[in-house]
């Protein structure tokens, strides 16, 4: 029942993506189902007329044969043209369906909750869906169409065979039973094997990226890691493929035996037809057509059984596609829905706790804090203290396990998540490098709004990257990054200035700056932090930095440790308190030799 439901869902999916081309595919395929019988009938008439003329000794007039010859040629041409048309239609259908499926996959992947990316099982589902989604549903429709066409042709051929002996039709079916069992059995075996091998397949893909990607390329050469990761890739790759080949080899061996059975059936059929022809029970034309019909019947029955087996196999794999597409977003608007407007008063974090999937140690534990409008608040603490996690929860990229976030007194769960996130602009510590133009890299901070070149330049000037961009061959229209031709690579510090400009380009209520100067030189760092208040223009700022000399400008500093707020106050207050912050600041000052 589940397989039938998956087949139905797959057909519905294909119809949603390509209704016109799917209809054309069906029409052409049905037409081609009738052509073989028409061609055999015309050939039979042609052979019988010629045979009768030869045996009677009468002269045959060519004009009496021309009509049949012309009809055979016309049917042949229709069959050839429809075959070519069918190939074109299937290509177009495949193209539009692939585009449609990519749209579904990308839409789902970009809308699912961020917490999925903390779960390995999500990556398994994503990997299987991406592997199958662009062609499996189309394959199901093609198999259904092929099945329908082959059944029509098979029934017509079987009708011819029944005119001689019903045993011929029985033999035709019986010799193909082992083949269908084989296909169905090994479809399940291969599906289960590939499903179990998904983690290993992802591991091989990861090692391949390490060997071929831009980001790992420096350490690969510096540390001479090529041979090490090549061996890991080959081990993982071979483990999958060798086991799969063993399964296919066994199936091929059994398939060869079933082919011998079919050859025996063909021998028996030819013997029966030859005997009946010699006895005068059937004409030479009938003999020729019956031989062709039996041979074509084997082909069509093989197509029928192959289509059935293919549908069974496809139904197994389309389950992976729907497993992914049916994943549900947990971060949604909860009732009663509230409208969102720019921050007017404060953001309040009340008793928030959060633990990552698979972990038993809370990343955040009963966190309480308040951030007032226009305030610059710094989050500091050791690595793993929960700073970035807290930011993601405030931005509602994660929902807390317990507690709540209030935005101007309203629970953020009651806002539309997308509209709520537009109140924030975030520079992540591991910011993205987009291989696009310099202008587009900044524009992506607010890609939904019409491009504003003056605003783009203003953001670039603020972060000190404008002069460099203007010096590029095409200015803001110059492609940056290493991937494409006619592009320019930037230093890591220059990329960070671009990312900061992207963050400032967005007209948001709250800016979140996670290590905004980690790649900057000291002069650029001083310039940005000394004018931070002017840069953010009175907006609320959450600042994360391990460089504690930079957080002194904050109105308040919140110290996190093991997921808990342990200190809260201005730089002077925390230094006077002599707690964790004072120890961290003093140690860092001593190491850096700061005044």
XYZ file of C-alpha atoms in Angstrom, residues 244-520:
277
model
C 27.470 -2.907 -4.734
C 29.297 -4.626 -7.599
C 29.055 -7.968 -5.751
C 25.277 -7.588 -5.566
C 25.036 -6.622 -9.251
C 27.344 -9.517 -10.245
C 25.078 -12.033 -8.518
C 22.016 -10.527 -10.186
C 23.735 -10.596 -13.600
C 24.578 -14.294 -13.211
C 20.979 -15.232 -12.456
C 19.782 -12.982 -15.296
C 22.058 -14.889 -17.708
C 20.373 -18.171 -16.695
C 16.919 -16.698 -17.342
C 18.120 -15.641 -20.822
C 18.991 -19.281 -21.579
C 15.422 -20.250 -20.655
C 14.094 -17.636 -23.086
C 16.356 -19.005 -25.828
C 14.897 -22.474 -25.221
C 11.373 -21.068 -25.491
C 12.262 -19.413 -28.792
C 13.608 -22.743 -30.093
C 10.354 -24.493 -29.122
C 8.217 -21.793 -30.736
C 10.185 -21.855 -34.025
C 9.850 -25.660 -34.168
C 6.067 -25.478 -33.721
C 5.610 -22.701 -36.309
C 7.893 -24.425 -38.861
C 5.969 -27.685 -38.465
C 2.603 -25.973 -38.933
C 3.895 -24.164 -42.032
C 5.195 -27.390 -43.603
C 1.808 -29.030 -43.004
C 0.124 -26.156 -44.804
C -1.846 -25.019 -41.741
C -0.460 -21.492 -41.978
C 0.927 -19.375 -44.804
C 4.499 -18.169 -45.154
C 3.269 -14.668 -44.323
C 1.627 -15.963 -41.165
C 4.778 -17.853 -40.252
C 6.924 -14.756 -40.674
C 4.507 -12.632 -38.675
C 4.165 -15.212 -35.873
C 7.938 -15.493 -35.558
C 8.226 -11.720 -35.440
C 5.258 -11.492 -33.062
C 6.789 -14.012 -30.668
C 10.140 -12.242 -30.787
C 8.518 -8.863 -30.310
C 6.280 -10.360 -27.635
C 9.398 -11.365 -25.689
C 10.688 -7.817 -26.060
C 7.395 -6.223 -24.992
C 6.904 -8.610 -22.090
C 10.428 -7.879 -20.973
C 9.564 -4.179 -21.199
C 6.378 -4.718 -19.183
C 8.157 -6.675 -16.474
C 11.083 -4.263 -16.568
C 8.705 -1.317 -16.142
C 6.964 -3.024 -13.220
C 10.307 -3.790 -11.587
C 11.482 -0.255 -12.344
C 8.358 1.176 -10.731
C 8.945 -0.966 -7.664
C 12.574 0.158 -7.473
C 11.646 3.802 -8.040
C 8.958 3.643 -5.362
C 11.588 2.505 -2.862
C 13.873 5.429 -3.666
C 11.170 8.113 -3.976
C 10.421 7.446 -0.324
C 13.741 9.184 0.409
C 12.631 12.242 -1.574
C 9.353 12.557 0.310
C 11.086 11.873 3.635
C 13.032 15.077 3.007
C 10.267 17.152 1.415
C 7.909 16.205 4.261
C 10.264 17.465 6.965
C 8.448 20.132 8.906
C 9.691 23.485 10.148
C 9.323 23.700 13.903
C 10.092 27.436 14.070
C 6.763 28.871 12.965
C 4.380 31.645 13.966
C 2.524 30.651 17.122
C -0.898 31.979 18.005
C -1.839 34.657 18.767
C 0.126 36.107 15.834
C 1.612 39.543 16.434
C 2.764 42.216 13.976
C 6.420 43.238 14.173
C 7.870 46.746 14.118
C 11.409 48.070 14.724
C 12.673 47.790 18.297
C 11.350 50.603 20.474
C 12.197 49.534 24.023
C 14.095 46.346 24.808
C 14.857 42.682 24.181
C 14.460 40.540 27.257
C 15.819 36.994 27.661
C 13.923 35.152 30.388
C 15.199 31.870 31.854
C 16.408 30.530 28.505
C 17.973 27.054 28.367
C 19.105 25.145 25.294
C 20.883 21.845 24.600
C 22.113 20.776 21.166
C 20.809 17.465 19.734
C 22.935 14.532 20.874
C 24.486 16.478 23.747
C 23.730 16.126 27.441
C 25.474 19.361 28.461
C 23.335 22.516 28.101
C 24.802 25.181 25.819
C 22.677 27.726 27.709
C 21.421 27.267 31.253
C 18.703 29.544 32.655
C 20.033 32.708 30.979
C 18.461 36.028 31.987
C 19.389 39.416 30.511
C 17.967 42.604 29.039
C 19.188 44.638 26.055
C 17.788 48.155 25.783
C 17.191 50.027 22.528
C 20.283 51.905 21.343
C 22.540 50.054 23.786
C 25.858 48.476 22.805
C 26.109 45.217 24.737
C 29.196 43.013 24.601
C 29.045 39.249 25.131
C 32.332 37.798 26.357
C 33.481 34.519 27.802
C 35.636 31.465 27.104
C 35.161 29.358 23.981
C 32.039 27.224 24.309
C 30.470 29.493 26.910
C 27.297 29.930 24.775
C 27.786 33.376 23.197
C 27.040 32.422 19.569
C 24.246 30.085 20.659
C 22.566 32.905 22.573
C 22.756 35.134 19.486
C 21.138 32.445 17.318
C 18.317 32.039 19.818
C 17.746 35.805 20.061
C 17.577 35.892 16.229
C 15.228 32.894 16.405
C 17.418 30.623 14.349
C 16.916 28.178 17.229
C 14.042 27.938 19.692
C 15.030 27.446 23.340
C 14.129 24.280 25.226
C 12.842 26.416 28.090
C 12.264 30.108 28.687
C 11.336 32.841 26.230
C 12.589 35.910 24.380
C 10.512 39.113 24.542
C 10.847 41.765 21.834
C 9.231 44.953 23.123
C 7.286 42.830 25.568
C 5.983 40.349 22.972
C 7.050 36.715 22.776
C 9.070 36.306 19.572
C 7.307 32.971 18.933
C 4.211 35.036 18.040
C 6.004 36.857 15.211
C 6.425 35.610 11.660
C 10.015 34.217 11.814
C 11.118 35.801 8.511
C 9.730 39.240 9.391
C 11.219 39.005 12.866
C 14.678 38.129 11.520
C 14.580 41.199 9.286
C 14.976 43.226 12.472
C 18.498 41.809 12.761
C 21.664 42.073 10.708
C 24.393 39.654 11.732
C 28.084 39.393 10.951
C 28.891 35.796 11.855
C 32.395 34.810 12.885
C 32.485 32.290 10.019
C 31.009 34.741 7.511
C 30.396 33.689 3.911
C 32.628 34.496 0.939
C 30.406 34.877 -2.122
C 32.073 34.483 -5.520
C 30.029 37.347 -6.977
C 30.794 40.988 -7.727
C 31.969 43.248 -4.915
C 28.709 45.217 -5.130
C 26.597 42.059 -4.997
C 28.527 40.845 -1.942
C 27.370 43.964 -0.076
C 23.893 43.990 -1.629
C 23.196 40.514 -0.212
C 22.698 42.149 3.181
C 19.246 43.147 1.896
C 18.761 41.306 -1.391
C 14.951 41.575 -1.283
C 15.077 45.380 -1.592
C 15.878 47.247 -4.837
C 19.656 47.745 -5.285
C 20.862 51.131 -4.008
C 24.383 51.804 -5.283
C 24.852 54.892 -3.128
C 23.860 52.913 -0.046
C 26.260 50.127 -1.068
C 29.095 52.626 -1.403
C 28.176 54.237 1.927
C 28.473 50.852 3.679
C 31.818 50.221 1.933
C 33.153 53.653 2.925
C 32.105 53.061 6.547
C 34.104 49.828 6.744
C 37.104 51.216 4.849
C 36.835 48.953 1.787
C 35.513 51.515 -0.746
C 38.937 52.670 -1.993
C 40.083 49.098 -2.674
C 36.865 48.254 -4.518
C 37.152 51.371 -6.670
C 40.696 50.320 -7.625
C 39.481 46.967 -9.000
C 39.262 46.667 -12.833
C 35.477 47.153 -12.916
C 34.973 48.731 -9.525
C 31.874 47.432 -7.754
C 31.091 45.244 -10.793
C 34.344 43.281 -10.417
C 33.903 39.612 -9.551
C 35.791 38.628 -6.410
C 36.882 35.199 -5.230
C 38.930 32.410 -6.817
C 36.260 30.376 -8.605
C 35.520 32.181 -11.857
C 37.450 33.794 -14.704
C 38.210 37.521 -14.681
C 37.816 37.764 -10.901
C 40.057 39.125 -8.157
C 40.902 37.433 -4.876
C 40.948 39.447 -1.655
C 42.832 39.013 1.584
C 40.953 37.591 4.551
C 40.857 41.014 6.198
C 39.418 42.571 3.032
C 36.770 39.861 2.880
C 35.849 40.673 6.491
C 35.412 44.345 5.621
C 33.137 43.296 2.753
C 31.127 41.110 5.160
C 30.874 43.965 7.671
C 29.682 46.290 4.912
C 27.062 43.677 3.990
C 25.863 43.660 7.605
C 25.641 47.469 7.782
C 23.869 47.695 4.394
C 20.766 46.159 5.944
C 18.453 48.637 7.626
C 17.960 46.597 10.811
C 16.954 47.401 14.403
C 19.722 45.287 15.901
C 23.254 44.627 14.672
C 25.031 41.495 15.862
C 28.793 41.596 15.349
C 30.523 38.294 16.113
C 34.305 38.881 16.109
C 33.991 41.697 13.526
C 37.729 42.463 13.543
C 39.293 39.009 13.836
C 41.016 39.310 10.434
C 41.665 43.049 10.428
